[in-house]
Structure formats: structure tokens, C-alpha cells
Amino acid sequence: MARRLDPEQIFHPCDPAQFQFASTAELDDFSEMVGQARAVEAVRFAVEMDVPGYNLFVLGPPGTGKHSFVRRFLMARSRDGAQASDWCYVNNFAEPRKPHALALPGGRGCDFSRDMERLVDEAHTTLAATFESDDYRRRRQGIEEALGREQAERLERIQEKAREKGLAIGRTPQGITFTPLRDGRPMEPDEVERLPAEEQERLQNVSEEIGQELQEAMQDMPQVVRRIRAEIEALDRDAAARAVGGLMNDLIGKYDGEPHVVAHLERVRADILDNVQLFVGETDARGSGEPGRPVPEGAVRSFGTMATRDSPTRQRYAVNVLVDHRGVEGAPLVFEEHPTYQNLIGEAEYLAQMGALVTDFTLIKGGALHRANGGYLVIDARKVLMQPFAWEALKQALKSREIRIEPMGQAYVSIRTATLEPEPIRLDTKVVLIGDRGLYYALQAMDPEFDELFRVAADFDDRMPRDREGNLLMAQLLGTIARQESLKPLAPGAVARLVEESARIAGHSGKLSAEVRRIADLMREASYCARLNGRANGLVEAADVQCAIDARVRRSSRLRERLQEEVLEDTLLVDTTGERVGQVNGLSVITLGDYAFGRPSRITARVAAGSGKVVDIERETKLGGPLHSKGVLILSGFLIGRYVGEHPLSLSASLVFEQSYGGVEGDSAAAGELVALLSAIAKIPVRQGLAITGSVDQHGRIQAIGGVNEKIEGFFDLCRARELDGSQGVVIPESNVNHLMLRRDVVEAVAQERFAVHAVTTIDEALELFTGLPAGRADPQGRFPADTANAAIADRVQALARARRERRGLKDEP
């Protein structure tokens, strides 16, 4: 049976007396998560589960405090964690396109970089001094002179042999010449012509013999030069090894516990010895720039200059510190607000030189994964999914457990460009994604790799129990926020009013909303109201909270007021008095951001004999959504099951939301549509002072709907604007009673019996309220008692069926 609700049933107040404090300033700081034990347990499990793939997805509605909780929790965990390694990139002398990655203890990456800079500077000075020393010059000069003497002695022997055989060797612009000798002097051409033929032939043979030896000697000159160069290079290498050996040994000893660093330093030692010219590489007069060449005077003075930051030597032996953890205690914690591909994975930047783009290992930049390596990385799920290639890159890094820097989209193009291929860095980090539920379940359904990588979900609830403990936790949380933001403390009455509003936001009188942000914002606005009111006690009172609530509604209610004006001016037709056949006031909710309000709508139905089809005009005009269409189709099932029995339904009906120019969705109007349809079938007028909301099933049971508070208040506001006469009210499902947290003015009107809220469980109870007639219960044969609403409906249904059969019979006659 329908029941009229009492004021205590439509609003459940919070008693301020339960709070044992004068103001929230007396309460301790709140450090836990309100009403989220399940989610907190999941977060703790994921963080402590040191197994690949147990990354975390934090899901839930916005405003529940999940971001702040994750931040606090991970900050506490990171402080207790081990310091992560610094990561550097260094030159790969054998293959510069593939620089090496080095890991050093946290905070030592920059030390190593500075040590390498000092090494280069000291090597410049030491090598310059070595190659300017008298000892080096003497040794080098001795090598050059020894090999020079050997070549000179060979030429002298050839000349002596030629003199013994009567020939002198000469050099002219045309080349080498041989001149016969007589008594030690060169012969004139005419004298040579007068020599006997045998002598001339001998001289010719000697010339050829000497010429052959001289040619061989000349051909051996490059080999001699190479020998000189090789010995000088060996001298240079030996001198350089002795010059920088102490420097290198000291540095290797400093990093003796880091084998990868020591291996790199050994490669640096070998490369310095192979490339001494980079340190003392002033070119000689022929521009050779090679070690082993004489260095012109004057150029030697530049040997002692320190290497500049952009010098080839500093760049060649530089250390690119990718991640620096100096001054960082514990494990790293990174919140990446802009998770693009480059910001996550890193990149190799390019410089424009001479019209071309060039890069090297010093231009490699790290990403969030590098900074979070060894710790925690927190990313907004929606943001990373919106960035090109970022989601796939993140998954690839987690699957391979290494960070590989390559150009964005390189894996998706068929033509690969020449670029750096840095050595991958091993990855050991816990990734936390934060998003809403829809995004989480969409990834589960559409990405087969998602469950493999994010095996733990922390689902933050949007509601929590409303009890003494929950109320006190809410007070403690609000007090903490007020203290942190230098707001006015809250009096117990203000806390109680905020608890009531939290229950209203939760949509349940026995629950509190876990959307902490909305309640915190309301508290901030109440503190502003208290400051304007200038209360002597300096506290936020319940009146200030109500002032903030009213001000918020005022700021957002332009559309609500405009629609009510349209109804009051009869532009939009909604009756609140009298009776009509086939017309019922339905209730809907319009949501604008965080603000929602109820809107009364006129539902009408028309019935005639027909083929049993109930036409949903909203659906036919494509204004009705699938849930609304479902609700209308259920009505046909109810009519057939209750009033037709084994015979076909022989009526045609149409249903419509009058003056509805937008989409209609949801099945909460199904009860109103059914009342309008039954009224039209039986031609029984129904009360216009009542509005109804509720879903209905095929058996006529009224089911719960959402937005019940806003719907009641929307119809109440219209009735109050037209003056309440005590006959107006709203019919709601019995299952929605626990959700009621109505405004104080509605509660007062109900207490004064100027407005009513009725709860029903079946459509029969609703019919009795709307028609004033008993509904009537069918006997086993399906007959209803006379003078009941159901009897009138059944009689009309049967009459329509007879009329249709008669029309079909007349049509069949010849």
C-alpha cells in the first residue's frame, strides 16, 4: 500500500551533539584515507609486490582524493626506499652511433663527469709539457737523424761507386744526370763524343747500373719515412702513456668498485694514446696534423692552454649525466604531468650545422622512466593514451624491462634513418596509472597486454558509511584541510551540516560521499561566508555552510530559473491542479557539471483500436535513447500479461514527452508513461497535482531511479511558485526512500502538510493515488472487481478488441 512519508523519512539530520569538540582546531591531523580500506589495501599490495607486471591502476570517480592519497603513500614509501643509481651515457670509441650506458651510485654521476673534465684539462697540460720537453725533442731528433743518416750513407755509397767507374751524378731541373769523368773532372760533350765506341758503351752500361741502384734507393724512401713515422709514433705513444698513466691510474683507483666505469676508463686510456693529436694536434706547415710530424715554432705555446667546454677533447670524453640523484634521499618518485613519448622515453636532440642536422651522445636527454628508475612513476592514464606512441612505448619498456631511446614512431616506418642507437638501460620501476573506471575496463577489454602489465587495480569507492566513526573522520579531514589552508575552524554545527550535504551528494541518507573535493570546496566557500559575516567566535557555523550552499545554487541556477519561468508563463505547459485523461507529470533531471536540478515534464498518451503496438514517439523521431525505448517496450509486456491473457492486444497507443526538444534517455519515466497509458485506455482522469518518477517491470513493480532528491525538489519549486494547496506531491519508488535528503524548505512543507511525498511499490498503488479509485486485484480467472481502476482498464481493452474484430469481420464480407 502506498504510504505518505513523514518529515523524518525524507531528511536524516546529523546531530552536532555527537561531536566532542568545540571546533575542528582541536582535532589531530588526518593522515589516512576516508572510507577506502579496499583501495588502500590494493595500493599497498601493488607497491610491496616486487614482481614484474604488478604495476598499479588507480581507478575511481574524480574528487575522491585518490591523487593526493597516492602521492602521500608513495612519498612515504620512497623515503624508506634505497637510493637509485645515476645513469650516464659515454662515448663508444669503437662505434660512436652506439654510446655506452653507465650506472653509478646515486649522486656520483656528476662527480664522474667533473672528474672526466679535469682529466681532459690535466691531460692537455701534461701532454703539452711532455712534448715540449728537451728529453722528448732529443729522442725524436735522434730517431729522425739516425734514419736520415742511413739514407744519406746509402746515397753516398752509390755516388762513390759511380765515381770509381768514371761517372758523376748530377741533378738538373729535368732530373738526374750522369757525366763521364776524366782526371776527376766532368768531361765536355765533345770530349765524350771522341771517346772510343767501346768506352762509350761501357759508360752507358755503368750509367744504367748506377741508375738502377739509385732508382731502388729512391723507391725505398717512403718506406724509410714510414719507419721514421712509426718510430716517432711509438715514441709519442710511450711518452703519452707515461704522461697520462698516473692520471688514469688515480681515476681508476677512485672508481675501483664500479667495473663498468673502470672498463670505460681503460677505453679512454687507449683512445687518448691513439689520438694524442687531439691534445697536441697543432698542424705542421703542410697541414698534416699527425703525431710524429715536427711542430712549428710558436705553435708550441698553445699546447698549455686548457680545453674549452666545446673543444673536441671535452666532447669526445664527456660524460652525459642522464639522471642525477644528488641530494635525493630514498627511492625516486616522479609525477609526469605531460607524458609525451619524449617525456617518457627520452630522446636524442639534434643541432643544425652547415645546413644539416647532427647529433651525438652528449645530446641524449632522459625521460620520466629514467628519472623514476628504481622508484615510482605516476601518470594520468587518459593523458598518456592521448599522446601519439606514448602508450605503446610505455608498455614496451615495461615488457622488456629496459628503456630504449629511439626516434618516435621508428618501429612503424619502413625506411629507417641513420641516428644514434644508445645502449638500452635496464628498467626497474613501479608504474602507477590513475584514471576513471570506464577507461580501466575499456583497456581491459581492448588491450590484451594491459592485464599482463597492470595486474592490480585500486578501486576507490565514491561512498562510505555514514556512522559516528565516519562523521568523526569527516570532521578530522575537514579540520586538517582548514588548518593546512589557513581557513577558519569549523564549529560542530558546521561539520554536521557538511555531513548532511555529503550524504545528499552521495545520493543516500545512510552514506557519505567520498568525493572529498566537493565537500572541501564547500568548506572553503563556507569559510569565505564566515569571513563576510564577521562572527565573533571566528568559527564557521552551520549558517555559513548553508550560505555557501545557497550561493553555489544561485550561481548555477540560471537555466533552472529560466525553465520555471517558461512553465509559469504557460510557454511550457505543465498542470499542477485539476485532473486530465491520459496526461501525467513526469520528472527528469538536468545535470550541468556538479549542479543538477529536476524538471517536470508533461507525458501524454492516446489510445485507439489497433494491432497492439505501443508507439514511442520519442523513439520514432530518434529523440529517445535505448534505455527509454526499453522502458516503453516493457509497458506492452505489462498490458499483455495483465489485461489480455491469451488473446492478442488489440489497441494502438502513442506516448510522448510533450514540448521535449532534446534527447530523452533513461527508464525513470516508465511508471509515469504507464499511468498515462492506463488512464487513456480506461478514460479515467488522473490528478495533475501529483508527479511520478520510477522505473517499472513487466509485472508492474516500481523500481528505483536516480536523482530522486532533485526530481522532488524540481516539482516542489513549481508548485510553490503557483502556491501550495496541500494537494500536490510526488510519487516515488519505495526503494528510493533511503536516498532521500531533501532541502529544508521541502521538509518544512511536508511537515505542514502543504506538500506530500508518497512511496509506492507497485503500479496499482500509483493508480490509486492518481485516480482516487481502488486498483482491484484479479481473481484466478483474471476478472477484476467492479468499480475499480483495473476493471475499467480491462473492460476498455476488451471493448477495443471487440471493435477491432468487428471491423475485421465487416471487411471480410463480400
Coordinates of N, CA and C in Angstrom, one line a residue, residues 436-535:
D436 N 39.8 6.9 -14.6 CA 38.4 6.5 -14.2 C 38.1 5.1 -14.5
R437 N 36.9 4.6 -14.1 CA 36.6 3.2 -14.2 C 36.3 2.9 -15.7
G438 N 35.7 3.7 -16.4 CA 35.4 3.4 -17.8 C 36.7 3.2 -18.6
L439 N 37.7 4.0 -18.3 CA 39.0 3.8 -19.0 C 39.6 2.5 -18.6
Y440 N 39.6 2.2 -17.4 CA 40.2 0.9 -16.9 C 39.5 -0.3 -17.6
Y441 N 38.2 -0.3 -17.6 CA 37.5 -1.5 -18.2 C 37.6 -1.5 -19.7
A442 N 37.8 -0.3 -20.3 CA 38.0 -0.3 -21.8 C 39.3 -0.9 -22.1
L443 N 40.4 -0.5 -21.3 CA 41.7 -1.1 -21.6 C 41.7 -2.6 -21.3
Q444 N 41.0 -3.0 -20.3 CA 40.9 -4.5 -20.1 C 40.3 -5.2 -21.3
A445 N 39.3 -4.6 -21.9 CA 38.6 -5.3 -22.9 C 39.3 -5.2 -24.3
M446 N 40.0 -4.1 -24.5 CA 40.6 -3.8 -25.8 C 42.1 -4.0 -26.0
D447 N 42.8 -4.0 -24.9 CA 44.3 -4.2 -25.0 C 44.7 -5.5 -24.3
P448 N 45.0 -6.5 -25.0 CA 45.4 -7.8 -24.4 C 46.6 -7.7 -23.5
E449 N 47.5 -6.7 -23.7 CA 48.7 -6.6 -22.9 C 48.4 -5.9 -21.6
F450 N 47.3 -5.3 -21.4 CA 47.1 -4.4 -20.3 C 47.1 -5.2 -19.0
D451 N 46.3 -6.3 -18.9 CA 46.2 -7.2 -17.7 C 47.6 -7.8 -17.4
E452 N 48.4 -8.0 -18.4 CA 49.7 -8.6 -18.1 C 50.6 -7.6 -17.4
L453 N 50.5 -6.3 -17.7 CA 51.4 -5.3 -17.2 C 50.8 -4.6 -15.9
F454 N 49.5 -4.5 -15.8 CA 48.8 -3.8 -14.7 C 47.9 -4.8 -14.0
R455 N 48.4 -5.6 -13.2 CA 47.7 -6.7 -12.6 C 46.9 -6.3 -11.3
V456 N 47.1 -5.1 -10.8 CA 46.5 -4.7 -9.6 C 45.7 -3.5 -9.9
A457 N 44.4 -3.5 -9.4 CA 43.5 -2.3 -9.6 C 43.1 -1.9 -8.2
A458 N 43.3 -0.6 -7.9 CA 42.9 0.0 -6.6 C 41.6 0.8 -7.0
D459 N 40.4 0.3 -6.6 CA 39.2 0.9 -7.0 C 38.7 1.7 -5.8
F460 N 38.7 3.0 -6.0 CA 38.3 4.0 -5.0 C 36.8 4.1 -5.0
D461 N 36.1 3.9 -3.9 CA 34.7 4.0 -3.8 C 34.3 5.4 -3.8
D462 N 33.0 5.7 -4.3 CA 32.5 7.1 -4.3 C 31.6 7.3 -3.0
R463 N 31.5 6.3 -2.2 CA 30.6 6.4 -1.0 C 31.3 5.7 0.2
M464 N 30.9 6.1 1.4 CA 31.4 5.4 2.6 C 30.3 5.4 3.6
P465 N 30.3 4.6 4.6 CA 29.2 4.5 5.6 C 29.1 5.8 6.4
R466 N 27.9 6.2 6.6 CA 27.6 7.4 7.5 C 27.2 6.9 8.9
D467 N 28.2 6.9 9.7 CA 28.0 6.5 11.1 C 28.9 7.4 12.0
R468 N 28.9 7.2 13.2 CA 29.6 8.1 14.1 C 31.1 8.1 13.8
E469 N 31.7 7.0 13.4 CA 33.1 6.9 13.1 C 33.3 7.7 11.8
G470 N 32.4 7.5 10.8 CA 32.6 8.2 9.5 C 32.4 9.7 9.7
N471 N 31.5 10.1 10.5 CA 31.3 11.5 10.7 C 32.5 12.1 11.4
L472 N 33.1 11.4 12.3 CA 34.2 12.0 13.0 C 35.4 12.0 12.1
L473 N 35.6 11.0 11.2 CA 36.7 11.1 10.2 C 36.5 12.2 9.3
M474 N 35.2 12.5 8.9 CA 35.0 13.6 8.0 C 35.3 14.9 8.7
A475 N 35.0 15.1 10.0 CA 35.3 16.3 10.8 C 36.8 16.4 10.8
Q476 N 37.6 15.3 11.1 CA 39.0 15.4 11.2 C 39.6 15.8 9.8
L477 N 39.1 15.2 8.7 CA 39.6 15.6 7.4 C 39.4 17.1 7.1
L478 N 38.2 17.6 7.4 CA 37.9 19.0 7.1 C 38.7 19.9 8.0
G479 N 38.9 19.5 9.2 CA 39.8 20.3 10.1 C 41.2 20.3 9.6
T480 N 41.7 19.2 9.1 CA 43.1 19.2 8.6 C 43.2 20.1 7.4
I481 N 42.3 20.1 6.5 CA 42.3 20.9 5.3 C 42.2 22.4 5.7
A482 N 41.3 22.7 6.6 CA 41.2 24.1 7.1 C 42.5 24.6 7.7
R483 N 43.2 23.7 8.5 CA 44.5 24.1 9.1 C 45.6 24.3 8.1
Q484 N 45.6 23.4 7.1 CA 46.7 23.5 6.1 C 46.5 24.7 5.2
E485 N 45.2 25.1 5.0 CA 45.0 26.3 4.1 C 44.7 27.6 4.8
S486 N 44.9 27.6 6.1 CA 44.7 28.7 6.9 C 43.3 29.2 6.8
L487 N 42.3 28.3 6.9 CA 40.9 28.7 6.9 C 40.4 28.7 8.3
K488 N 39.2 29.2 8.5 CA 38.6 29.3 9.8 C 38.2 27.9 10.3
P489 N 38.4 27.5 11.5 CA 38.0 26.2 12.1 C 36.5 26.1 12.0
L490 N 36.0 24.9 12.0 CA 34.6 24.6 11.9 C 34.0 24.3 13.2
A491 N 32.8 24.9 13.5 CA 32.1 24.5 14.7 C 31.4 23.2 14.5
P492 N 30.9 22.5 15.5 CA 30.3 21.2 15.3 C 29.0 21.3 14.4
G493 N 28.3 22.4 14.5 CA 27.1 22.6 13.7 C 27.5 22.6 12.2
A494 N 28.6 23.3 11.9 CA 29.0 23.4 10.5 C 29.5 22.0 10.0
V495 N 30.1 21.2 10.8 CA 30.5 19.9 10.4 C 29.3 19.0 10.2
A496 N 28.3 19.1 11.1 CA 27.0 18.4 10.9 C 26.3 18.8 9.6
R497 N 26.3 20.0 9.3 CA 25.7 20.5 8.0 C 26.4 20.0 6.8
L498 N 27.8 19.9 6.9 CA 28.6 19.4 5.8 C 28.4 17.9 5.6
V499 N 28.2 17.2 6.8 CA 27.9 15.7 6.7 C 26.6 15.5 6.0
E500 N 25.6 16.3 6.3 CA 24.3 16.2 5.7 C 24.4 16.4 4.2
E501 N 25.1 17.4 3.8 CA 25.3 17.7 2.4 C 26.1 16.6 1.7
S502 N 27.1 16.0 2.4 CA 27.8 14.9 1.8 C 26.9 13.7 1.6
A503 N 26.0 13.5 2.5 CA 25.0 12.4 2.2 C 24.1 12.7 1.0
R504 N 23.8 13.9 0.9 CA 23.0 14.3 -0.3 C 23.8 14.1 -1.6
I505 N 25.0 14.5 -1.6 CA 25.9 14.3 -2.8 C 26.0 12.8 -3.1
A506 N 26.1 12.0 -2.0 CA 26.2 10.5 -2.1 C 25.0 9.9 -2.7
G507 N 23.8 10.6 -2.5 CA 22.6 10.1 -3.0 C 22.0 9.0 -2.1
H508 N 22.4 9.1 -0.8 CA 21.9 8.0 0.1 C 22.0 8.6 1.5
S509 N 20.9 8.5 2.3 CA 20.8 9.1 3.6 C 21.8 8.4 4.6
G510 N 22.1 7.1 4.3 CA 23.0 6.4 5.2 C 24.4 6.3 4.7
K511 N 24.8 7.1 3.7 CA 26.1 7.1 3.2 C 26.7 8.5 3.2
L512 N 28.0 8.6 3.1 CA 28.7 9.8 2.9 C 29.5 9.8 1.6
S513 N 29.5 10.9 0.9 CA 30.2 11.0 -0.4 C 31.7 10.9 -0.1
A514 N 32.4 10.1 -0.9 CA 33.9 10.0 -0.9 C 34.5 11.0 -1.8
E515 N 33.7 11.8 -2.5 CA 34.2 12.9 -3.3 C 34.6 14.1 -2.4
V516 N 35.8 13.9 -1.8 CA 36.3 14.9 -0.8 C 36.4 16.2 -1.4
R517 N 36.7 16.3 -2.7 CA 37.0 17.6 -3.3 C 35.7 18.5 -3.2
R518 N 34.6 18.0 -3.5 CA 33.4 18.8 -3.4 C 33.0 19.3 -2.0
I519 N 33.2 18.4 -1.0 CA 32.9 18.9 0.3 C 34.0 19.9 0.8
A520 N 35.3 19.6 0.4 CA 36.3 20.6 0.8 C 36.1 21.9 0.1
D521 N 35.6 21.9 -1.1 CA 35.3 23.2 -1.8 C 34.2 23.9 -1.1
L522 N 33.2 23.2 -0.7 CA 32.1 23.8 0.1 C 32.5 24.4 1.4
M523 N 33.5 23.7 2.0 CA 34.0 24.2 3.3 C 34.8 25.5 3.1
R524 N 35.5 25.5 2.0 CA 36.3 26.8 1.7 C 35.3 27.9 1.4
E525 N 34.2 27.6 0.7 CA 33.3 28.7 0.5 C 32.5 29.1 1.7
A526 N 32.3 28.2 2.6 CA 31.7 28.5 3.9 C 32.6 29.4 4.7
S527 N 33.9 29.1 4.7 CA 34.9 29.9 5.4 C 34.8 31.4 4.8
Y528 N 34.7 31.5 3.6 CA 34.5 32.8 3.0 C 33.3 33.5 3.5
C529 N 32.2 32.8 3.5 CA 30.9 33.4 4.1 C 31.1 33.8 5.5
A530 N 31.8 33.0 6.3 CA 32.0 33.3 7.7 C 32.8 34.6 7.8
R531 N 33.8 34.7 6.9 CA 34.6 35.9 7.0 C 33.8 37.2 6.6
L532 N 32.8 37.0 5.7 CA 32.0 38.2 5.4 C 31.0 38.5 6.5
N533 N 30.6 37.4 7.2 CA 29.6 37.6 8.3 C 30.3 38.2 9.6
G534 N 31.7 38.0 9.6 CA 32.4 38.5 10.7 C 32.0 38.0 12.1
R535 N 31.9 36.7 12.3 CA 31.5 36.1 13.5 C 32.5 36.4 14.6

